[in-house]
């Protein structure tokens, strides 16, 4: 199934801004994070189709997954 | 109610606002009547404080328990070398007075905690969050929601920043309540998030995000334009990218209760 993955801030470095990627049915957010070699503890926000999602969320065909790093400085 | 009439000096000082369609004299009077709390008088706080002071916010509350250090000065432009070692709220209050003597500054030289946050936040109309840690962000966001105070919140790191505006106690055009901070981040991150002290921050990045946060506050007060409600602005200074990402309220969200 095809998933649109959008990355922001530091997650773009060495990766991409947005890409349509194929994953097997049953793929979770955690699987995509692992596939992209993103350190889970660096993730601040996870959106699936504009709504906050958890790492164990099972993605569906044509879902848009957005991953944001923690930006906690002020 | 405070007198919000504008003196001849104020009419001249704020003439470029008063000329603006959708702001004008009534908008300037709303700014004068406003009480805004800025949490954090550091990198983000610097442009927030300076632009809100210059804009003629009537009362500006400043929260910060820290003192000015040499390594702050690369980005915290509200402070000067002469003020190293002084409380940031005192240093910033001096700057506000120099910019605009009409602004009343209320100094809170403390760290917000569960015991004091409601009393302080409850005393203002709008809160703008320029803090440097997630526990305080969650505390401010939950309290502002419970007390029904609009919250403008920003974060930065390295070359990047984020900004959004939260009014989760209001209903949108569809009649449903608008998103809260916990619709972005359901819970505090595990472990300790990276800080500017660990990985650095391009000084001007806080200028960009802090200035945008000040714009959001001014828009909320005057009613101009569309604030970043249900929209997260992500700024990537490396490639000068500005992305706006829509987000929705989690239907399970409930208003926090004050402890």
mmCIF file of C-alpha atoms in Angstrom:
data_model
loop_
_atom_site.group_PDB
_atom_site.id
_atom_site.type_symbol
_atom_site.label_atom_id
_atom_site.label_comp_id
_atom_site.label_asym_id
_atom_site.label_seq_id
_atom_site.Cartn_x
_atom_site.Cartn_y
_atom_site.Cartn_z
ATOM 1 C CA UNK A 1 0.000 0.000 0.000
ATOM 2 C CA UNK A 2 1.108 3.555 -0.637
ATOM 3 C CA UNK A 3 1.767 5.957 2.231
ATOM 4 C CA UNK A 4 2.683 9.628 1.830
ATOM 5 C CA UNK A 5 5.390 10.436 4.345
ATOM 6 C CA UNK A 6 6.140 14.068 5.208
ATOM 7 C CA UNK A 7 9.180 14.946 7.290
ATOM 8 C CA UNK A 8 9.982 18.210 9.008
ATOM 9 C CA UNK A 9 12.987 20.060 10.418
ATOM 10 C CA UNK A 10 15.930 17.802 11.356
ATOM 11 C CA UNK A 11 14.160 14.696 10.069
ATOM 12 C CA UNK A 12 14.632 16.002 6.525
ATOM 13 C CA UNK A 13 18.406 15.989 6.813
ATOM 14 C CA UNK A 14 19.727 13.109 4.693
ATOM 15 C CA UNK A 15 16.184 11.954 3.930
ATOM 16 C CA UNK A 16 13.428 13.889 2.099
ATOM 17 C CA UNK A 17 10.647 16.392 2.629
ATOM 18 C CA UNK A 18 7.834 14.311 1.206
ATOM 19 C CA UNK A 19 7.713 10.947 -0.491
ATOM 20 C CA UNK A 20 5.141 8.385 -1.538
ATOM 21 C CA UNK A 21 6.404 5.051 -0.255
ATOM 22 C CA UNK A 22 5.163 1.490 -0.496
ATOM 23 C CA UNK A 23 4.715 -0.510 2.672
ATOM 24 C CA UNK A 24 3.059 -3.860 3.357
ATOM 25 C CA UNK A 25 -0.442 -4.008 4.786
ATOM 26 C CA UNK A 26 -0.291 -3.845 8.561
ATOM 27 C CA UNK A 27 2.608 -1.383 8.656
ATOM 28 C CA UNK A 28 2.585 0.766 11.787
ATOM 29 C CA UNK A 29 3.965 4.233 12.352
ATOM 30 C CA UNK A 30 6.782 2.566 14.324
ATOM 31 C CA UNK A 31 7.653 0.441 11.281
ATOM 32 C CA UNK A 32 7.991 3.566 9.107
ATOM 33 C CA UNK A 33 10.053 5.319 11.778
ATOM 34 C CA UNK A 34 12.360 2.298 11.906
ATOM 35 C CA UNK A 35 12.541 2.107 8.106
ATOM 36 C CA UNK A 36 13.629 5.753 7.983
ATOM 37 C CA UNK A 37 16.196 5.258 10.779
ATOM 38 C CA UNK A 38 14.570 7.974 12.873
ATOM 39 C CA UNK A 39 15.335 7.779 16.590
ATOM 40 C CA UNK A 40 11.930 7.387 18.278
ATOM 41 C CA UNK A 41 12.893 9.515 21.273
ATOM 42 C CA UNK A 42 13.521 12.451 18.925
ATOM 43 C CA UNK A 43 9.924 12.460 17.655
ATOM 44 C CA UNK A 44 7.755 15.273 18.940
ATOM 45 C CA UNK A 45 4.565 14.965 16.952
ATOM 46 C CA UNK A 46 3.013 12.299 14.760
ATOM 47 C CA UNK A 47 0.092 13.195 12.517
ATOM 48 C CA UNK A 48 -1.875 10.833 10.323
ATOM 49 C CA UNK A 49 -4.169 12.797 8.040
ATOM 50 C CA UNK A 50 -3.897 15.807 10.330
ATOM 51 C CA UNK A 51 -4.691 14.006 13.554
ATOM 52 C CA UNK A 52 -2.241 13.024 16.287
ATOM 53 C CA UNK A 53 -1.382 9.337 16.157
ATOM 54 C CA UNK A 54 0.585 6.880 18.256
ATOM 55 C CA UNK A 55 3.543 4.743 17.228
ATOM 56 C CA UNK A 56 1.382 1.614 17.160
ATOM 57 C CA UNK A 57 -1.148 3.131 14.756
ATOM 58 C CA UNK A 58 -1.720 0.784 11.823
ATOM 59 C CA UNK A 59 -1.486 2.772 8.612
ATOM 60 C CA UNK A 60 -4.016 2.460 5.834
ATOM 61 C CA UNK A 61 -3.721 2.797 2.065
ATOM 62 C CA UNK A 62 -3.142 6.437 1.055
ATOM 63 C CA UNK A 63 -2.616 7.658 4.604
ATOM 64 C CA UNK A 64 -0.505 10.805 4.954
ATOM 65 C CA UNK A 65 1.971 10.417 7.806
ATOM 66 C CA UNK A 66 3.786 13.503 9.104
ATOM 67 C CA UNK A 67 6.675 13.250 11.551
ATOM 68 C CA UNK A 68 7.995 16.243 13.492
ATOM 69 C CA UNK A 69 11.022 16.310 15.794
ATOM 70 C CA UNK A 70 10.900 17.848 19.234
ATOM 71 C CA UNK A 71 11.539 21.586 18.952
ATOM 72 C CA UNK A 72 11.666 22.472 22.605
ATOM 73 C CA UNK A 73 14.065 25.397 22.664
ATOM 74 C CA UNK A 74 13.015 28.918 23.392
ATOM 75 C CA UNK B 1 -12.198 49.619 33.322
ATOM 76 C CA UNK B 2 -8.899 51.191 32.353
ATOM 77 C CA UNK B 3 -8.877 54.359 30.312
ATOM 78 C CA UNK B 4 -7.940 53.355 26.782
ATOM 79 C CA UNK B 5 -8.215 56.780 25.211
ATOM 80 C CA UNK B 6 -5.121 57.759 23.272
ATOM 81 C CA UNK B 7 -3.166 60.918 24.065
ATOM 82 C CA UNK B 8 -1.764 63.120 21.263
ATOM 83 C CA UNK B 9 1.638 61.544 21.932
ATOM 84 C CA UNK B 10 0.182 58.034 21.631
ATOM 85 C CA UNK B 11 -1.725 58.957 18.456
ATOM 86 C CA UNK B 12 1.587 59.999 16.945
ATOM 87 C CA UNK B 13 3.521 57.011 18.337
ATOM 88 C CA UNK B 14 1.015 54.514 16.983
ATOM 89 C CA UNK B 15 0.127 56.397 13.797
ATOM 90 C CA UNK B 16 1.304 53.574 11.517
ATOM 91 C CA UNK B 17 -1.016 51.182 13.301
ATOM 92 C CA UNK B 18 -3.876 53.648 13.260
ATOM 93 C CA UNK B 19 -3.424 54.067 9.516
ATOM 94 C CA UNK B 20 -3.777 50.329 9.004
ATOM 95 C CA UNK B 21 -7.160 49.254 7.770
ATOM 96 C CA UNK B 22 -8.709 46.770 10.198
ATOM 97 C CA UNK B 23 -6.632 48.165 13.090
ATOM 98 C CA UNK B 24 -7.168 51.916 13.294
ATOM 99 C CA UNK B 25 -7.867 53.784 16.516
ATOM 100 C CA UNK B 26 -10.252 51.132 17.885
ATOM 101 C CA UNK B 27 -7.650 48.416 17.295
ATOM 102 C CA UNK B 28 -4.974 50.480 19.012
ATOM 103 C CA UNK B 29 -7.287 50.981 21.975
ATOM 104 C CA UNK B 30 -7.779 47.205 22.166
ATOM 105 C CA UNK B 31 -3.991 46.816 22.306
ATOM 106 C CA UNK B 32 -3.831 49.387 25.092
ATOM 107 C CA UNK B 33 -6.522 47.554 27.046
ATOM 108 C CA UNK B 34 -4.847 44.163 26.620
ATOM 109 C CA UNK B 35 -3.004 42.211 29.298
ATOM 110 C CA UNK B 36 -0.549 39.760 27.734
ATOM 111 C CA UNK B 37 1.607 37.243 29.589
ATOM 112 C CA UNK B 38 4.915 36.316 27.964
ATOM 113 C CA UNK B 39 6.400 33.202 29.524
ATOM 114 C CA UNK B 40 10.128 33.206 28.913
ATOM 115 C CA UNK B 41 12.269 36.296 28.447
ATOM 116 C CA UNK B 42 14.908 34.533 26.391
ATOM 117 C CA UNK B 43 15.334 33.922 22.671
ATOM 118 C CA UNK B 44 11.692 33.761 21.607
ATOM 119 C CA UNK B 45 10.713 36.143 24.386
ATOM 120 C CA UNK B 46 13.043 38.874 23.168
ATOM 121 C CA UNK B 47 11.246 39.810 19.936
ATOM 122 C CA UNK B 48 7.875 38.999 21.493
ATOM 123 C CA UNK B 49 8.509 41.446 24.318
ATOM 124 C CA UNK B 50 10.015 44.132 22.112
ATOM 125 C CA UNK B 51 7.299 44.076 19.445
ATOM 126 C CA UNK B 52 4.438 43.855 21.918
ATOM 127 C CA UNK B 53 5.917 46.750 23.876
ATOM 128 C CA UNK B 54 6.403 48.834 20.769
ATOM 129 C CA UNK B 55 2.871 47.964 19.642
ATOM 130 C CA UNK B 56 1.429 49.486 22.799
ATOM 131 C CA UNK B 57 0.154 46.479 24.714
ATOM 132 C CA UNK B 58 -1.240 48.007 27.890
ATOM 133 C CA UNK B 59 0.126 45.480 30.365
ATOM 134 C CA UNK B 60 2.881 42.994 29.687
ATOM 135 C CA UNK B 61 3.539 40.251 32.214
ATOM 136 C CA UNK B 62 7.011 38.682 32.048
ATOM 137 C CA UNK B 63 7.823 35.292 33.554
ATOM 138 C CA UNK B 64 11.420 34.083 33.863
ATOM 139 C CA UNK B 65 13.498 32.983 36.825
ATOM 140 C CA UNK B 66 16.808 33.067 34.976
ATOM 141 C CA UNK B 67 19.575 35.646 34.848
ATOM 142 C CA UNK B 68 21.248 37.010 31.738
ATOM 143 C CA UNK B 69 24.410 35.144 30.744
ATOM 144 C CA UNK B 70 27.027 35.874 28.102
ATOM 145 C CA UNK B 71 25.938 32.926 25.926
ATOM 146 C CA UNK B 72 22.376 34.344 25.801
ATOM 147 C CA UNK B 73 23.404 37.493 23.959
ATOM 148 C CA UNK B 74 23.907 35.831 20.561
ATOM 149 C CA UNK B 75 20.107 35.692 20.198
ATOM 150 C CA UNK B 76 18.339 37.186 23.224
ATOM 151 C CA UNK B 77 18.357 40.705 21.857
ATOM 152 C CA UNK B 78 16.191 42.208 24.581
ATOM 153 C CA UNK B 79 19.213 41.898 26.889
ATOM 154 C CA UNK B 80 22.574 43.664 26.695
ATOM 155 C CA UNK B 81 26.115 42.950 27.800
ATOM 156 C CA UNK B 82 25.697 45.447 30.629
ATOM 157 C CA UNK B 83 22.928 43.292 32.104
ATOM 158 C CA UNK B 84 24.844 40.024 32.434
ATOM 159 C CA UNK B 85 24.062 38.531 35.820
ATOM 160 C CA UNK B 86 20.798 40.461 36.262
ATOM 161 C CA UNK B 87 17.357 38.876 36.309
ATOM 162 C CA UNK B 88 15.996 38.611 32.783
ATOM 163 C CA UNK B 89 12.656 40.085 33.842
ATOM 164 C CA UNK B 90 14.459 43.157 35.192
ATOM 165 C CA UNK B 91 16.647 43.480 32.125
ATOM 166 C CA UNK B 92 13.644 43.084 29.795
ATOM 167 C CA UNK B 93 11.503 45.492 31.827
ATOM 168 C CA UNK B 94 14.177 48.154 31.424
ATOM 169 C CA UNK B 95 14.158 47.594 27.685
ATOM 170 C CA UNK B 96 10.362 47.833 27.535
ATOM 171 C CA UNK B 97 10.461 51.126 29.426
ATOM 172 C CA UNK B 98 13.044 52.428 26.977
ATOM 173 C CA UNK B 99 10.963 51.382 23.976
ATOM 174 C CA UNK B 100 7.559 52.499 25.229
ATOM 175 C CA UNK B 101 6.972 54.099 28.632
ATOM 176 C CA UNK B 102 3.209 53.637 28.257
ATOM 177 C CA UNK B 103 3.492 49.883 28.794
ATOM 178 C CA UNK B 104 3.001 48.586 32.320
ATOM 179 C CA UNK B 105 5.342 45.660 33.009
ATOM 180 C CA UNK B 106 4.524 43.071 35.642
ATOM 181 C CA UNK B 107 7.590 41.015 36.575
ATOM 182 C CA UNK B 108 7.321 37.408 37.695
ATOM 183 C CA UNK B 109 10.844 36.274 38.548
ATOM 184 C CA UNK B 110 9.883 32.670 39.094
ATOM 185 C CA UNK B 111 9.485 29.333 37.385
ATOM 186 C CA UNK B 112 5.891 28.369 36.679
ATOM 187 C CA UNK B 113 4.736 25.312 38.588
ATOM 188 C CA UNK B 114 1.464 23.657 39.486
ATOM 189 C CA UNK B 115 1.186 25.849 42.556
ATOM 190 C CA UNK B 116 1.472 29.250 40.911
ATOM 191 C CA UNK B 117 0.526 28.854 37.248
ATOM 192 C CA UNK B 118 -3.237 29.375 37.570
ATOM 193 C CA UNK B 119 -2.915 32.557 39.609
ATOM 194 C CA UNK B 120 -0.505 34.058 37.108
ATOM 195 C CA UNK B 121 -2.115 32.917 33.855
ATOM 196 C CA UNK B 122 -5.557 33.809 35.203
ATOM 197 C CA UNK B 123 -4.511 37.428 35.513
ATOM 198 C CA UNK B 124 -4.003 37.948 31.768
ATOM 199 C CA UNK B 125 -6.076 37.950 28.576
ATOM 200 C CA UNK B 126 -3.641 36.110 26.303
ATOM 201 C CA UNK B 127 -0.581 33.939 26.947
ATOM 202 C CA UNK B 128 2.410 33.637 24.650
ATOM 203 C CA UNK B 129 4.768 30.781 25.360
ATOM 204 C CA UNK B 130 8.471 31.151 24.627
ATOM 205 C CA UNK B 131 9.707 28.656 27.192
ATOM 206 C CA UNK B 132 12.575 26.240 26.635
ATOM 207 C CA UNK B 133 11.178 22.983 28.002
ATOM 208 C CA UNK B 134 8.227 20.658 27.486
ATOM 209 C CA UNK B 135 7.056 20.227 31.094
ATOM 210 C CA UNK B 136 6.425 23.981 31.285
ATOM 211 C CA UNK B 137 4.801 24.007 27.826
ATOM 212 C CA UNK B 138 2.325 21.354 28.930
ATOM 213 C CA UNK B 139 1.662 23.159 32.203
ATOM 214 C CA UNK B 140 0.974 26.438 30.405
ATOM 215 C CA UNK B 141 -1.153 24.810 27.701
ATOM 216 C CA UNK B 142 -3.313 22.859 30.137
ATOM 217 C CA UNK B 143 -3.769 25.909 32.378
ATOM 218 C CA UNK B 144 -4.571 28.264 29.522
ATOM 219 C CA UNK B 145 -7.158 25.764 28.258
ATOM 220 C CA UNK B 146 -8.724 25.348 31.712
ATOM 221 C CA UNK B 147 -8.886 29.113 32.208
ATOM 222 C CA UNK B 148 -10.022 29.741 28.617
ATOM 223 C CA UNK B 149 -7.075 31.952 27.702
ATOM 224 C CA UNK B 150 -5.849 32.002 24.086
ATOM 225 C CA UNK B 151 -2.305 30.654 23.829
ATOM 226 C CA UNK B 152 0.310 31.356 21.193
ATOM 227 C CA UNK B 153 3.114 28.816 21.470
ATOM 228 C CA UNK B 154 6.413 28.516 19.621
ATOM 229 C CA UNK B 155 9.460 26.277 19.756
ATOM 230 C CA UNK B 156 12.883 26.375 18.138
ATOM 231 C CA UNK B 157 16.023 24.292 17.732
ATOM 232 C CA UNK B 158 19.058 24.598 15.473
ATOM 233 C CA UNK B 159 17.688 26.067 12.195
ATOM 234 C CA UNK B 160 14.036 25.223 12.764
ATOM 235 C CA UNK B 161 10.948 26.505 14.472
ATOM 236 C CA UNK B 162 7.271 25.824 15.001
ATOM 237 C CA UNK B 163 4.336 28.052 15.867
ATOM 238 C CA UNK B 164 0.636 27.608 16.486
ATOM 239 C CA UNK B 165 -2.270 29.313 18.234
ATOM 240 C CA UNK B 166 -4.630 27.472 20.552
ATOM 241 C CA UNK B 167 -8.197 28.359 21.560
ATOM 242 C CA UNK B 168 -9.515 24.865 22.403
ATOM 243 C CA UNK B 169 -12.395 26.283 24.474
ATOM 244 C CA UNK B 170 -13.884 27.937 21.369
ATOM 245 C CA UNK B 171 -15.906 26.282 18.677
ATOM 246 C CA UNK B 172 -14.985 26.363 14.998
ATOM 247 C CA UNK B 173 -17.257 27.037 12.046
ATOM 248 C CA UNK B 174 -18.536 23.445 12.199
ATOM 249 C CA UNK B 175 -19.653 23.894 15.807
ATOM 250 C CA UNK B 176 -16.994 21.552 17.194
ATOM 251 C CA UNK B 177 -14.385 22.638 19.722
ATOM 252 C CA UNK B 178 -11.028 23.630 18.261
ATOM 253 C CA UNK B 179 -7.773 21.672 18.847
ATOM 254 C CA UNK B 180 -5.753 21.830 22.043
ATOM 255 C CA UNK B 181 -2.013 21.443 22.609
ATOM 256 C CA UNK B 182 -2.608 17.803 23.473
ATOM 257 C CA UNK B 183 -4.107 17.309 20.010
ATOM 258 C CA UNK B 184 -0.560 18.013 18.804
ATOM 259 C CA UNK B 185 1.289 16.169 21.542
ATOM 260 C CA UNK B 186 -0.943 13.876 23.591
ATOM 261 C CA UNK B 187 1.618 13.568 26.377
ATOM 262 C CA UNK B 188 4.972 14.889 27.461
ATOM 263 C CA UNK B 189 7.910 13.376 25.591
ATOM 264 C CA UNK B 190 9.740 10.601 27.350
ATOM 265 C CA UNK B 191 13.244 11.471 28.388
ATOM 266 C CA UNK B 192 14.828 14.856 27.941
ATOM 267 C CA UNK B 193 14.424 16.776 24.696
ATOM 268 C CA UNK B 194 17.484 18.299 23.079
ATOM 269 C CA UNK B 195 18.067 21.912 24.043
ATOM 270 C CA UNK B 196 19.678 24.888 22.328
ATOM 271 C CA UNK B 197 22.482 24.566 24.879
ATOM 272 C CA UNK B 198 23.197 21.062 23.563
ATOM 273 C CA UNK B 199 22.811 21.378 19.796
ATOM 274 C CA UNK B 200 22.810 25.133 19.189
ATOM 275 C CA UNK B 201 20.456 27.616 17.617
ATOM 276 C CA UNK B 202 21.006 30.111 14.828
ATOM 277 C CA UNK B 203 20.343 33.348 16.670
ATOM 278 C CA UNK B 204 18.090 34.955 14.084
ATOM 279 C CA UNK B 205 15.788 31.904 14.048
ATOM 280 C CA UNK B 206 14.332 32.967 17.392
ATOM 281 C CA UNK B 207 13.868 36.417 15.885
ATOM 282 C CA UNK B 208 11.762 34.955 13.075
ATOM 283 C CA UNK B 209 9.608 32.721 15.288
ATOM 284 C CA UNK B 210 9.301 35.238 18.118
ATOM 285 C CA UNK B 211 8.258 37.972 15.723
ATOM 286 C CA UNK B 212 5.658 35.690 14.148
ATOM 287 C CA UNK B 213 4.385 34.833 17.631
ATOM 288 C CA UNK B 214 4.047 38.552 18.384
ATOM 289 C CA UNK B 215 2.068 38.924 15.135
ATOM 290 C CA UNK B 216 -0.309 36.199 16.295
ATOM 291 C CA UNK B 217 -0.876 37.988 19.611
ATOM 292 C CA UNK B 218 -1.551 41.289 17.837
ATOM 293 C CA UNK B 219 -3.967 39.531 15.452
ATOM 294 C CA UNK B 220 -5.849 37.891 18.322
ATOM 295 C CA UNK B 221 -6.279 41.223 20.108
ATOM 296 C CA UNK B 222 -7.256 43.308 17.105
ATOM 297 C CA UNK B 223 -9.237 40.594 15.317
ATOM 298 C CA UNK B 224 -7.212 41.063 12.145
ATOM 299 C CA UNK B 225 -6.800 38.108 9.794
ATOM 300 C CA UNK B 226 -6.824 34.408 10.548
ATOM 301 C CA UNK B 227 -4.674 33.190 13.432
ATOM 302 C CA UNK B 228 -2.833 29.855 13.213
ATOM 303 C CA UNK B 229 -5.689 27.972 14.856
ATOM 304 C CA UNK B 230 -5.691 24.311 13.847
ATOM 305 C CA UNK B 231 -2.617 25.063 11.776
ATOM 306 C CA UNK B 232 1.008 24.402 12.676
ATOM 307 C CA UNK B 233 3.606 26.603 11.019
ATOM 308 C CA UNK B 234 6.905 24.809 10.504
ATOM 309 C CA UNK B 235 9.854 27.021 9.595
ATOM 310 C CA UNK B 236 12.985 25.564 8.027
ATOM 311 C CA UNK B 237 15.584 28.297 7.757
ATOM 312 C CA UNK B 238 18.094 26.018 6.012
ATOM 313 C CA UNK B 239 16.061 26.134 2.825
ATOM 314 C CA UNK B 240 13.813 29.038 3.875
ATOM 315 C CA UNK B 241 10.796 26.773 3.864
ATOM 316 C CA UNK B 242 7.547 27.799 5.535
ATOM 317 C CA UNK B 243 5.042 24.925 5.730
ATOM 318 C CA UNK B 244 1.597 25.187 7.271
ATOM 319 C CA UNK B 245 0.221 21.831 8.404
ATOM 320 C CA UNK B 246 -3.468 21.531 9.292
ATOM 321 C CA UNK B 247 -4.342 19.529 12.376
ATOM 322 C CA UNK B 248 -7.595 18.479 13.992
ATOM 323 C CA UNK B 249 -8.950 18.117 17.463
ATOM 324 C CA UNK B 250 -8.832 14.637 18.929
ATOM 325 C CA UNK B 251 -12.506 13.864 19.605
ATOM 326 C CA UNK B 252 -11.519 12.329 22.954
ATOM 327 C CA UNK B 253 -10.036 15.628 24.180
ATOM 328 C CA UNK B 254 -11.509 16.955 27.396
ATOM 329 C CA UNK B 255 -10.780 20.272 29.059
ATOM 330 C CA UNK B 256 -8.116 19.912 31.765
ATOM 331 C CA UNK B 257 -9.106 20.559 35.349
ATOM 332 C CA UNK B 258 -6.985 22.750 37.567
ATOM 333 C CA UNK B 259 -5.427 20.908 40.499
#
